Short mmCIF file of C-alpha atoms and ligand atoms in Angstrom, two decimals:
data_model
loop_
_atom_site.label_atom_id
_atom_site.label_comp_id
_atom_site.label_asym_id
_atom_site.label_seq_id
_atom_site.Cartn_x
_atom_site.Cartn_y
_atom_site.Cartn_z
CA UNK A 1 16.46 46.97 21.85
CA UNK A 2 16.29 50.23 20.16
CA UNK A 3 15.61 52.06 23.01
CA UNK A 4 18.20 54.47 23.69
CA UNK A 5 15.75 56.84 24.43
CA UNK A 6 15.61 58.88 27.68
CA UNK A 7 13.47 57.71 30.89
CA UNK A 8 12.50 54.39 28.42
CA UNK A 9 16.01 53.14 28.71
CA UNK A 10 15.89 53.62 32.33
CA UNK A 11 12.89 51.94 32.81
CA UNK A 12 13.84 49.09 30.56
CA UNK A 13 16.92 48.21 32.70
CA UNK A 14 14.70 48.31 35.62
CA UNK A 15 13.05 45.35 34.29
CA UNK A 16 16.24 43.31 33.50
CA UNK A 17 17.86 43.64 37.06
CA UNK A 18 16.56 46.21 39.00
CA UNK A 19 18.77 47.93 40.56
CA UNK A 20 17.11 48.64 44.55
CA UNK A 21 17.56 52.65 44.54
CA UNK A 22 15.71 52.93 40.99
CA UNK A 23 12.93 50.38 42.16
CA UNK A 24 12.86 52.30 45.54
CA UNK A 25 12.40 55.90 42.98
CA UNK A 26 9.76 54.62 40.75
CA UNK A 27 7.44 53.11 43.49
CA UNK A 28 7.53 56.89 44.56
CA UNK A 29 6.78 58.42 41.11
CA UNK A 30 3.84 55.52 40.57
CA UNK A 31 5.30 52.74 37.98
CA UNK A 32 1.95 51.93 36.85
CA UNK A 33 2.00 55.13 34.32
CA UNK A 34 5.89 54.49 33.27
CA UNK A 35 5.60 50.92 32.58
CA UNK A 36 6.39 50.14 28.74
CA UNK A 37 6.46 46.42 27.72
CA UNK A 38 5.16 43.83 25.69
CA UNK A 39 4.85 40.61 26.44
CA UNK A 40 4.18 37.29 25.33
CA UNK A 41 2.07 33.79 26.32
CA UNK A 42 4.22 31.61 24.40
CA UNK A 43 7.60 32.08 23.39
CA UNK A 44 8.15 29.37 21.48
CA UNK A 45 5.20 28.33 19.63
CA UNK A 46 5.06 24.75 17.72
CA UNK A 47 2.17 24.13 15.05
CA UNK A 48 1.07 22.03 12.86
CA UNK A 49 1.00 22.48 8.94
CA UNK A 50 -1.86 24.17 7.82
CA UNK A 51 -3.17 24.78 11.48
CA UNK A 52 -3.64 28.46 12.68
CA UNK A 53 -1.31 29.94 15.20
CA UNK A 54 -2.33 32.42 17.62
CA UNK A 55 0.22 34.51 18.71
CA UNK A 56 -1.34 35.82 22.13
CA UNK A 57 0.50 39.45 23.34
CA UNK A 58 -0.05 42.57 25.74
CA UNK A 59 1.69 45.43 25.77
CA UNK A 60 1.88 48.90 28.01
CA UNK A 61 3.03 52.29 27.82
CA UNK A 62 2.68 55.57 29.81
CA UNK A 63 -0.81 57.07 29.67
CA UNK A 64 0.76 60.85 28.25
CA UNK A 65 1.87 58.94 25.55
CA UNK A 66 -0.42 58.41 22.35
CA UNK A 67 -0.11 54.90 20.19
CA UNK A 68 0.71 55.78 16.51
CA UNK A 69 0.91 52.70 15.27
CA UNK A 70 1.03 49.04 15.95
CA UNK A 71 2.41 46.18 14.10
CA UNK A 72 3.79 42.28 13.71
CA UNK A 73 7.08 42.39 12.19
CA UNK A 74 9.50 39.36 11.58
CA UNK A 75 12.36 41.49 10.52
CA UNK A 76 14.72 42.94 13.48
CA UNK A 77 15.83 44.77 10.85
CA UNK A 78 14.81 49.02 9.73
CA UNK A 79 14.15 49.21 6.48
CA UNK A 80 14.58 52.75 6.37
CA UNK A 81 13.03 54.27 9.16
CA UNK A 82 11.11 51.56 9.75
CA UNK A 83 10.74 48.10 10.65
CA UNK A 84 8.34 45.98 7.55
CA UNK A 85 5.15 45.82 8.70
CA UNK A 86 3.98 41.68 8.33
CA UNK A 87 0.26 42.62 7.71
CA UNK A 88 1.59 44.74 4.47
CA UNK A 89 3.64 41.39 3.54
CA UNK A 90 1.99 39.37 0.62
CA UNK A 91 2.85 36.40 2.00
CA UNK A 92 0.85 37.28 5.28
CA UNK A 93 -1.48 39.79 4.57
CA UNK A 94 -4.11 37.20 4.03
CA UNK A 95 -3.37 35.23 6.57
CA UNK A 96 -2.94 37.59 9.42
CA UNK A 97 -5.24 38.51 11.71
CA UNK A 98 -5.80 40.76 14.97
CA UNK A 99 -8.20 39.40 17.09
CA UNK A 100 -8.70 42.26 19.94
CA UNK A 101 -8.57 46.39 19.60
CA UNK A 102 -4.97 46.62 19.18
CA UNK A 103 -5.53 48.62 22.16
CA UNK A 104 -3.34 47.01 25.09
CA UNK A 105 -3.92 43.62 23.38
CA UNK A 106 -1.82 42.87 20.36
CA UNK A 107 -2.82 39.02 19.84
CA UNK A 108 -2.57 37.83 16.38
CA UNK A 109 -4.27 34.82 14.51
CA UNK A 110 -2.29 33.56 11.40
CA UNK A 111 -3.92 30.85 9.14
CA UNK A 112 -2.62 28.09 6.93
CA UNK A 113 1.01 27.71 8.69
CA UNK A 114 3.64 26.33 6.19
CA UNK A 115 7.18 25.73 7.25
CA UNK A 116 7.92 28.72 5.37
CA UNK A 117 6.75 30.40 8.39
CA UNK A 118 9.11 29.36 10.88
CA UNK A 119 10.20 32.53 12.16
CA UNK A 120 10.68 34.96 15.25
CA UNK A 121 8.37 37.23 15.06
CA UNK A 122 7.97 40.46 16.83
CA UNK A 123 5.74 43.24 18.35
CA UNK A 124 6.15 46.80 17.53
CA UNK A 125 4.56 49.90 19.10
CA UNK A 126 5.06 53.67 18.02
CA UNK A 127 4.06 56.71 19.94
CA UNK A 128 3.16 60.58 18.79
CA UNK A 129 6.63 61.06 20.82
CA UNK A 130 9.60 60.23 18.30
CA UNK A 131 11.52 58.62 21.01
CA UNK A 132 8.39 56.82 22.54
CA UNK A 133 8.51 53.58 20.87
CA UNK A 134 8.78 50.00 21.71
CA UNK A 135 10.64 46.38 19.85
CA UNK A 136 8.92 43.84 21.94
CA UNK A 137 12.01 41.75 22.10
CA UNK A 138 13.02 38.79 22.40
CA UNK A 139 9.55 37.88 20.00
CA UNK A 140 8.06 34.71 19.65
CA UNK A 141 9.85 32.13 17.85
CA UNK A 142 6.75 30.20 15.75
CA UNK A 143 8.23 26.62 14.60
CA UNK A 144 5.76 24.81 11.90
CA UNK A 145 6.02 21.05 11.63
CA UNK A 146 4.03 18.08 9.53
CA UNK A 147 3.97 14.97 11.12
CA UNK A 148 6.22 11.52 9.86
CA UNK A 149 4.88 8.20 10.69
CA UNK A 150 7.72 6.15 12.01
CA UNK A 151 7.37 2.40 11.68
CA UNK A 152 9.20 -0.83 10.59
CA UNK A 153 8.88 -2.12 7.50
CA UNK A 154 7.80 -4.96 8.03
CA UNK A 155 6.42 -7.13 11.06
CA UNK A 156 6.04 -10.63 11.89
CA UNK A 157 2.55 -12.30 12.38
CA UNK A 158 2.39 -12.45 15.84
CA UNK A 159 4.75 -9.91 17.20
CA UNK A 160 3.40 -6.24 18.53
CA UNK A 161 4.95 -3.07 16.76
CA UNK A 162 4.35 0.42 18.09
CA UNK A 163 3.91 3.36 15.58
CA UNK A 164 5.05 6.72 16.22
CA UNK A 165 3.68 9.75 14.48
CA UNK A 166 6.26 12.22 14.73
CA UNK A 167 6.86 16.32 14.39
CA UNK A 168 9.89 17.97 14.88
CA UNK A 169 8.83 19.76 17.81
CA UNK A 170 6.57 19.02 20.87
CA UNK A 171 3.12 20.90 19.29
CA UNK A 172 2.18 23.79 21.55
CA UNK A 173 -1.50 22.64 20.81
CA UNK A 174 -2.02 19.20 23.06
CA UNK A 175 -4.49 17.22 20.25
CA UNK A 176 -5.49 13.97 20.22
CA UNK A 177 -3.52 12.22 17.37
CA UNK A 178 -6.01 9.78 15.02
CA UNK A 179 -4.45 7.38 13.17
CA UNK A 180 -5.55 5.74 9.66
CA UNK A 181 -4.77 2.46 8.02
CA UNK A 182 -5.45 2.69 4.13
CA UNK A 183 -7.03 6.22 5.10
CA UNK A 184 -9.46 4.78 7.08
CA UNK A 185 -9.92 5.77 10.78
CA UNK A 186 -8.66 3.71 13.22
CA UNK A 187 -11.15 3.63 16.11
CA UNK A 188 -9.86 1.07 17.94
CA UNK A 189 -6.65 0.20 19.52
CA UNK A 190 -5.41 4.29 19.74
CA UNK A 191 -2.47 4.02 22.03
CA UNK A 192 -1.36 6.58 24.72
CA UNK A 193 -0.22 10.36 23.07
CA UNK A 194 1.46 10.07 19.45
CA UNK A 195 1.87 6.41 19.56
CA UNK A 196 -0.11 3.29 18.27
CA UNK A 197 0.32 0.12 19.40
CA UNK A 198 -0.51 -3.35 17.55
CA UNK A 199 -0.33 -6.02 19.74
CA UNK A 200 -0.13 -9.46 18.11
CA UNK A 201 -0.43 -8.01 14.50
CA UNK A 202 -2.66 -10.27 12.14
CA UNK A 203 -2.19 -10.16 8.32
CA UNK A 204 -5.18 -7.66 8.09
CA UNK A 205 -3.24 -5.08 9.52
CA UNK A 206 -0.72 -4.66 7.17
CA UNK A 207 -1.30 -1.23 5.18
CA UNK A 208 -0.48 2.06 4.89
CA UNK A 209 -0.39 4.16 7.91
CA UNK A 210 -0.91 7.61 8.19
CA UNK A 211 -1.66 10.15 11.31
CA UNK A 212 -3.22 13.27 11.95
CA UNK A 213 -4.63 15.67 14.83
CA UNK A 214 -7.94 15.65 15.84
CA UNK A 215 -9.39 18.89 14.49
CA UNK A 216 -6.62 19.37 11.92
CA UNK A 217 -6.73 19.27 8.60
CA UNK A 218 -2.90 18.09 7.68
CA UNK A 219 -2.49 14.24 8.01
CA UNK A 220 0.94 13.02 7.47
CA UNK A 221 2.51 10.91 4.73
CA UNK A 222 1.27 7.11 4.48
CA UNK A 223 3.71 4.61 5.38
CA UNK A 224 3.65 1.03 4.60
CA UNK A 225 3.15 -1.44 7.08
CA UNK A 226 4.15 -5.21 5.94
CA UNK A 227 3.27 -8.24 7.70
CA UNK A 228 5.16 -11.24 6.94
CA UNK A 229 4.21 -14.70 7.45
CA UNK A 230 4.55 -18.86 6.61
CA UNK A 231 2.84 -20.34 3.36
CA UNK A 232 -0.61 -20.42 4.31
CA UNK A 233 -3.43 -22.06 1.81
CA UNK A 234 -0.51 -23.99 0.12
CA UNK A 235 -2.53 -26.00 -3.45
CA UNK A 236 -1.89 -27.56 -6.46
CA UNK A 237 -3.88 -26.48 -9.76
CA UNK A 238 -4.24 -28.52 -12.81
CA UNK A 239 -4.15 -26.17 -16.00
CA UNK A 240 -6.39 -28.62 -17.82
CA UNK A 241 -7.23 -32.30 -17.66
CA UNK A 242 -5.15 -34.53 -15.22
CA UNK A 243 -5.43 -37.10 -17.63
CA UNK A 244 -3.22 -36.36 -20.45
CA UNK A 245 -2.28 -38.87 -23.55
CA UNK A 246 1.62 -40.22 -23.65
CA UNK A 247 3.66 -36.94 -24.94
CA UNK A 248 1.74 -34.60 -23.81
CA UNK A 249 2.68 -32.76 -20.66
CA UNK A 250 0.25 -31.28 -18.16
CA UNK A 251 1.14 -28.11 -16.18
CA UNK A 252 0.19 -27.66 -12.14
CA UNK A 253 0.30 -24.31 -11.04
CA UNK A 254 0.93 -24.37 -7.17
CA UNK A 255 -0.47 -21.67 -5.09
CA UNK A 256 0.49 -20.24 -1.71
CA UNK A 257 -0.90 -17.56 0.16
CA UNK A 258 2.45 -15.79 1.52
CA UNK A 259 4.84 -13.11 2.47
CA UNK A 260 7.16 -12.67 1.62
CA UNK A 261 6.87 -14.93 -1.57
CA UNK A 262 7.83 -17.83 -1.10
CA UNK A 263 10.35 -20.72 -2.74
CA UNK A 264 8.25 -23.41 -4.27
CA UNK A 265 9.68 -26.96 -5.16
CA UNK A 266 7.90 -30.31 -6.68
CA UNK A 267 7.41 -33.76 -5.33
CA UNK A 268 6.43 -36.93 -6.76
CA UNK A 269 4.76 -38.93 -3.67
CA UNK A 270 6.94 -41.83 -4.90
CA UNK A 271 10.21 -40.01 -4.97
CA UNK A 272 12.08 -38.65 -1.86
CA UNK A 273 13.55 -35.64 -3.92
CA UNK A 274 11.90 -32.99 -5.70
CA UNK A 275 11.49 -32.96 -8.91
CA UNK A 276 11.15 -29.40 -10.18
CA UNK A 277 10.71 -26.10 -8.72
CA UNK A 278 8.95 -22.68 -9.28
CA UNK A 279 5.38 -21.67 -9.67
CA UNK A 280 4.20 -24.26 -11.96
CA UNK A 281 5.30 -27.77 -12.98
CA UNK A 282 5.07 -29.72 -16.09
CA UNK A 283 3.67 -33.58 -15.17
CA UNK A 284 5.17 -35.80 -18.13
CA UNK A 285 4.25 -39.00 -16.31
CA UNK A 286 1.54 -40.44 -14.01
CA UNK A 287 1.55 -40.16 -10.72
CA UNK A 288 0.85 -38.23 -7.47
CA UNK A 289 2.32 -34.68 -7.24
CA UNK A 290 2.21 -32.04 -4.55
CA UNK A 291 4.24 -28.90 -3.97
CA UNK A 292 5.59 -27.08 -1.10
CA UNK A 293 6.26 -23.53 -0.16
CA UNK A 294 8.69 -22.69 2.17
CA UNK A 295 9.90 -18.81 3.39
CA UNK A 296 12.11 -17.50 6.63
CA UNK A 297 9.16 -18.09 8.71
CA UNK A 298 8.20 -21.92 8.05
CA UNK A 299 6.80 -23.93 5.02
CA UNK A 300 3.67 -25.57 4.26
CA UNK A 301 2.90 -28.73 1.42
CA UNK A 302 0.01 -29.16 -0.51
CA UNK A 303 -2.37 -32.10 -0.94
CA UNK A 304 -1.14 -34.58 -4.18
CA UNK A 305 -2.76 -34.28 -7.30
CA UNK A 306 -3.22 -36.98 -9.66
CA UNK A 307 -1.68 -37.51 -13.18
CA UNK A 308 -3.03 -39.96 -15.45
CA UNK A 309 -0.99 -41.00 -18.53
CA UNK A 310 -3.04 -42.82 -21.14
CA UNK A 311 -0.80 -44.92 -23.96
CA UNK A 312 -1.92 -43.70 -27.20
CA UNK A 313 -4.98 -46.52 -28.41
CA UNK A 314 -5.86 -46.99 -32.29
CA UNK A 315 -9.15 -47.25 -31.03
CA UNK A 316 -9.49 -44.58 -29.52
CA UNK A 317 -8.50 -42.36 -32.76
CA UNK A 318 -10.53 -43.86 -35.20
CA UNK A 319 -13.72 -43.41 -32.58
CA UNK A 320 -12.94 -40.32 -32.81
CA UNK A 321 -12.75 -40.18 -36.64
CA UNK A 322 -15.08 -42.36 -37.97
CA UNK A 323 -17.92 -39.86 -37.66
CA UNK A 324 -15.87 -38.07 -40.58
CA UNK A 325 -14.48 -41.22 -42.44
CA UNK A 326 -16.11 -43.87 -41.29
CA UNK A 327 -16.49 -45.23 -44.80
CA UNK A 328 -12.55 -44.62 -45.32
CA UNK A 329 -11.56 -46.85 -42.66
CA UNK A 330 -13.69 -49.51 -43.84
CA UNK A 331 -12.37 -49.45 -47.24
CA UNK A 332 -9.08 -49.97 -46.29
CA UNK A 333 -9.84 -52.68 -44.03
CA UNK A 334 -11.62 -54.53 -46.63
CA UNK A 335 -8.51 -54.03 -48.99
CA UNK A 336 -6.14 -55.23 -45.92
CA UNK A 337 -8.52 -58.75 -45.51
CA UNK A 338 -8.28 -58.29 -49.73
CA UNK A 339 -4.51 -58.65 -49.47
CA UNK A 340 -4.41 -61.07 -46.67
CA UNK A 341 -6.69 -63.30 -48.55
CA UNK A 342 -5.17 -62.80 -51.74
CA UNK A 343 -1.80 -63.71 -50.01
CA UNK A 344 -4.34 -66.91 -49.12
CA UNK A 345 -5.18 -68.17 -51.75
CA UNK A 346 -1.63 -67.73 -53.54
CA UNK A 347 -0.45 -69.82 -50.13
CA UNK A 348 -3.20 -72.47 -50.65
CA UNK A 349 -2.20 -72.70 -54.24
CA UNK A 350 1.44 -73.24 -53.59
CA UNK A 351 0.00 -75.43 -50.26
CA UNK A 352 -2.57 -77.26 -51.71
CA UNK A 353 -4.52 -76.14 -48.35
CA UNK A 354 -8.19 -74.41 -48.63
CA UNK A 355 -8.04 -74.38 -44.77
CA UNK A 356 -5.24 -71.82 -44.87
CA UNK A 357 -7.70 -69.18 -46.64
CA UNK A 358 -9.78 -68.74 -43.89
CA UNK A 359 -10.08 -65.38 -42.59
CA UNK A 360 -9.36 -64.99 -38.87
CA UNK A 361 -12.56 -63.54 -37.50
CA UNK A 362 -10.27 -62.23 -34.52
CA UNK A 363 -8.05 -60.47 -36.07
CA UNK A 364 -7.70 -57.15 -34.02
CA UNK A 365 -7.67 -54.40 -36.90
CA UNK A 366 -11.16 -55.95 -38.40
CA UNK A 367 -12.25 -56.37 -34.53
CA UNK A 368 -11.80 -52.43 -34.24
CA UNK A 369 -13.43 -51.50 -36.91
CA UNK A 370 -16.75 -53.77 -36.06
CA UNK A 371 -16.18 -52.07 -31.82
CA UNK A 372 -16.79 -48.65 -33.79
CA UNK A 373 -19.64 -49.60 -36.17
CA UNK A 374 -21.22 -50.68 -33.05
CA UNK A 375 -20.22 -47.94 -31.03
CA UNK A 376 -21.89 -45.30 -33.05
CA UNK A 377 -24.87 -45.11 -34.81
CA UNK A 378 -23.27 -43.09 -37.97
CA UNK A 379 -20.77 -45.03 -38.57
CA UNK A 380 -22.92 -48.06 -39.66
CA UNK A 381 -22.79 -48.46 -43.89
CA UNK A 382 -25.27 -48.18 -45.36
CA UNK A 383 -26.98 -51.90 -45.61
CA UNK A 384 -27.13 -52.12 -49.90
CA UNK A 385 -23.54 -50.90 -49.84
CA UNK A 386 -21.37 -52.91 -52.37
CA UNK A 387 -18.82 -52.57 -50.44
CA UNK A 388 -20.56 -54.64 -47.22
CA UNK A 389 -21.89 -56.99 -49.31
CA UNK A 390 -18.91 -58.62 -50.00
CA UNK A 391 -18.19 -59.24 -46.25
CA UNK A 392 -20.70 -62.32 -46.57
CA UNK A 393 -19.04 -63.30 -49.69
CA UNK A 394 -15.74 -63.90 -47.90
CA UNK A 395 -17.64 -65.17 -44.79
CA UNK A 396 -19.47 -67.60 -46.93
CA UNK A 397 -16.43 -69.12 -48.76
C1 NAG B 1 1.36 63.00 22.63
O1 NAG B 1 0.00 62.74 22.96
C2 NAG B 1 -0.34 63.09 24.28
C3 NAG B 1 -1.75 62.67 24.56
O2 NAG B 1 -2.59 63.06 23.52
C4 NAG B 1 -0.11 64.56 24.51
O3 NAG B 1 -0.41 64.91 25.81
C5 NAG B 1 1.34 64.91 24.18
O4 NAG B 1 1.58 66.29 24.25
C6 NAG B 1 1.74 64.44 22.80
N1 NAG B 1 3.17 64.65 22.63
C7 NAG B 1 3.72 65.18 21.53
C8 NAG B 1 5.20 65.33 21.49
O5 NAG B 1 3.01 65.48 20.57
C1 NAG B 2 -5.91 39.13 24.36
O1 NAG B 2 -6.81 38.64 23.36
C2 NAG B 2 -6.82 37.26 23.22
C3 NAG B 2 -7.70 36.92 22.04
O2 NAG B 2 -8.98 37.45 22.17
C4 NAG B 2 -7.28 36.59 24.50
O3 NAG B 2 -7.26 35.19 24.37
C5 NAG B 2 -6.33 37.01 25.62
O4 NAG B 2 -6.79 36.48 26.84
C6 NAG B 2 -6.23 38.52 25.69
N1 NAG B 2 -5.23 38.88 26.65
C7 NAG B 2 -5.47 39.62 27.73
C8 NAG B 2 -4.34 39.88 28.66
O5 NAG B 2 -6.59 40.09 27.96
C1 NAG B 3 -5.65 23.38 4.81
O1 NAG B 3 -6.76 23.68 5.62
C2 NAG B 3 -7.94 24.05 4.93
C3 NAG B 3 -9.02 24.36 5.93
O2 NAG B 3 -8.53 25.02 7.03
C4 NAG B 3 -8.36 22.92 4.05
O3 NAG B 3 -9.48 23.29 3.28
C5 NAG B 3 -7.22 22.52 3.13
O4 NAG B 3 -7.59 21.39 2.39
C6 NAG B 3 -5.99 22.22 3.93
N1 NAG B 3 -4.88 21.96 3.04
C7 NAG B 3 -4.11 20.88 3.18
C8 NAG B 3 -3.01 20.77 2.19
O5 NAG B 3 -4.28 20.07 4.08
C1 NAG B 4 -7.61 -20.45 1.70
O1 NAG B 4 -8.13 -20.06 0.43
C2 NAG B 4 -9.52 -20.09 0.34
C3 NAG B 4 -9.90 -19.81 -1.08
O2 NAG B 4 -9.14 -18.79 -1.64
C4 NAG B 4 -10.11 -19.07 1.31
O3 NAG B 4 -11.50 -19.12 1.25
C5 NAG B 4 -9.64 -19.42 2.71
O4 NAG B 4 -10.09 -18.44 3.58
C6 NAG B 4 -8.14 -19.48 2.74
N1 NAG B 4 -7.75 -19.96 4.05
C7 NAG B 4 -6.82 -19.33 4.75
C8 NAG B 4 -6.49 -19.92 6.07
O5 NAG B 4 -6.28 -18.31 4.34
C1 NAG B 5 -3.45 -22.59 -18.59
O1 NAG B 5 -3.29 -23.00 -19.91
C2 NAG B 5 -3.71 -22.06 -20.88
C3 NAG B 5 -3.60 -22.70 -22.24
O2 NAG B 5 -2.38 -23.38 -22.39
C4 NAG B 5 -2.85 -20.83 -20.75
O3 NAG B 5 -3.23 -19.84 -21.67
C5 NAG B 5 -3.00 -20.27 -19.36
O4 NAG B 5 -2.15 -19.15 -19.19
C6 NAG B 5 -2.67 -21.32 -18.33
N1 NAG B 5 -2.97 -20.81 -17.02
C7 NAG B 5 -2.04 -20.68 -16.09
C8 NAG B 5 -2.53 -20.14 -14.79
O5 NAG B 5 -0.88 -20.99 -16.27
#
């Protein structure tokens, strides 16, 4: 205190321990017109970011005294004569606010809080007497917080977890905390003060958390929430046909529904160990395949999926071709029962056997080509072909 002044200092010590003779002297002089003070409603004030603080203060001095001039201050310190005036302070002049006369109330609104301001802060009264002045210490100490939300990682399916929105002081202002998952309001399960509670926590509730006061416009950082839990929805995919032709390979894809991911390995129904692992398997023979996903909370198989193998058929190709070369193929199969016969007849010669030249109406290669002339409507020849007209030439002989 700065007051070293007179009947002030007198006065002043009065109010820090009175000693009984003075108190016993000023109720006979009448303290009410003496009395110089300032005081407070909170001392310690804690808001949030962004909120507005009101800094609520009286203050009294003896009626023969005039007020000069009144001001906030955050600085015990004189700059030269006097102590910096907050309201002439860029950083505050905007902000700050009185809210009565400045008469014998000296309460002050200041807006938009940022930790910045964390401060004491200070009352100041001047008289029209140089010595008739007032520091109203100790001040109020203004503390600005943002809230944290304080949660586990990560929770099990099933298990309860309690959040905690935090501040680094106990706010002066008692608000209702709100609470947000993926910024959406929480209406529901709002636990008791700062805290929310998730009992049982399903999979949906994993997010990101963030909290807030009601009325306030800061909400605090998000914070993931995780939920883990046991391969759920565990199935096989074929990428493709499952019927594949020898020496080609089929992939399954196996899919799990998970967290976190989970460790997937291959079966063959037949076979007691697995036969591959990772997302996706490549089949190179029949059979029945399933896959199973397993994590630290459990593990879960899939149904089997069938893979076919098909040997590679002659038939099948030239079904496929004959559309294009129909005519082709049967060329060379009439040059193949050509050579055969020709071999034949050189046999019969050397035989002396006609029986040994007849053509085996059985013979598979002919037998395919006749399964696709009769499987498909273009690949019949045409019926004055040269070519088919020797077929009853040979057949004849
Ligand atoms: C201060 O103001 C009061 C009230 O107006 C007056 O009575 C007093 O004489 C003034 N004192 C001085 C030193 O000017
Ligand atoms: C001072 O003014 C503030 C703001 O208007 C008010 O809340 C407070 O009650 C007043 N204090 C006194 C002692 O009248
Ligand atoms: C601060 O509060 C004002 C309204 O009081 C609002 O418009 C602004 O968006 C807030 N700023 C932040 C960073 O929350
Ligand atoms: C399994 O997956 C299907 C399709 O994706 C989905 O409709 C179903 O809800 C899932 N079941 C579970 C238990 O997650
Ligand atoms: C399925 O096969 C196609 C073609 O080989 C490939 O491009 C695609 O990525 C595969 N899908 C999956 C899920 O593996």
């Amino acid at each position: 205190m700065s007051v070293g002044e007179t009947g002030v200092a007198v006065v002043m010590s009065v109010r820090m321990a009175p000693p009984l003779p003075l108190i016993f002297l000023l109720v006979i002089h009448g303290v009410s017109s003496a009395d110089w003070g300032v005081s407070y409603s909170h001392s310690h004030i804690c808001a949030l970011k962004n909120s507005s603080v009101i800094m609520s203060c009286t203050y009294t001095y003896p009626t023969e005294y005039q007020i000069k001039k009144v001001f906030w201050t955050k600085n015990p310190v004189k700059v030269g004569e006097e102590y910096p005036d907050l309201s002439e302070d860029p950083e505050y002049s905007q902000r700050l606010q009185y809210l009565e006369d400045k008469q014998q109330n000296c309460t002050i609104r200041l807006s938009h809080v940022t930790q910045k301001d964390s401060h004491m802060y200070y009352f100041r009264f001047t008289t029209n007497v140089t010595k008739g002045r007032w520091f109203g210490k100790p001040g109020v100490s203004l503390t600005v917080t943002d809230l944290q939300v304080e949660s586990p990682e990560r929770v099990t399916e099933g298990d309860s977890v309690r959040l905690t929105c935090k501040s680094s002081c106990a706010l002066t202002d008692r608000a209702t905390f709100i609470w947000y998952r993926n910024s959406q309001p929480l209406t529901e399960r709002r636990d008791r003060n700062n805290q929310l509670l998730l009992q049982s926590v399903r999979r949906e509730d994993a997010g990101r958390y963030s909290c807030a006061l009601q009325e306030h416009t800061y909400i605090s950082p998000a914070v993931q929430l995780s939920v883990t839990y046991a391969p759920k929805n565990v199935s096989v995919f074929i990428n493709g046909s499952g019927e594949i032709v020898e020496g080609d390979t089929v992939t399954l894809i196996c899919s799990s529904d998970s967290n976190p991911p989970t460790d997937i390995s291959w079966f063959k129904e037949d076979q007691s160990s697995s036969v591959g692992s990772g997302q996706s398997f490549s089949a190179l023979q029949s059979g029945r395949f399933y896959c199973e996903a397993h994590n630290q909370h459990g593990s879960q198989r899939s149904d089997a999926v069938t893979v076919t193998v098909k040997g590679r058929l002659v038939i099948s190709h030239i079904s496929m071709v004959c559309g294009a070369c129909g005519a082709a193929v049967f060329i060379i199969t009439l040059l193949i029962l050509w050579l055969k016969n020709r071999n034949c007849a050189h046999n019969a010669q050397m035989n002396h056997d006609d029986q040994a030249c007849d053509v085996e109406m059985t013979d598979p290669v002919y037998e395919n080509v006749t399964d696709a002339q009769q499987g498909s409507n273009t690949c019949k020849p045409e019926p004055n072909s040269s070519v088919y007209e020797n077929i009853p030439m040979k057949k004849m002989k």
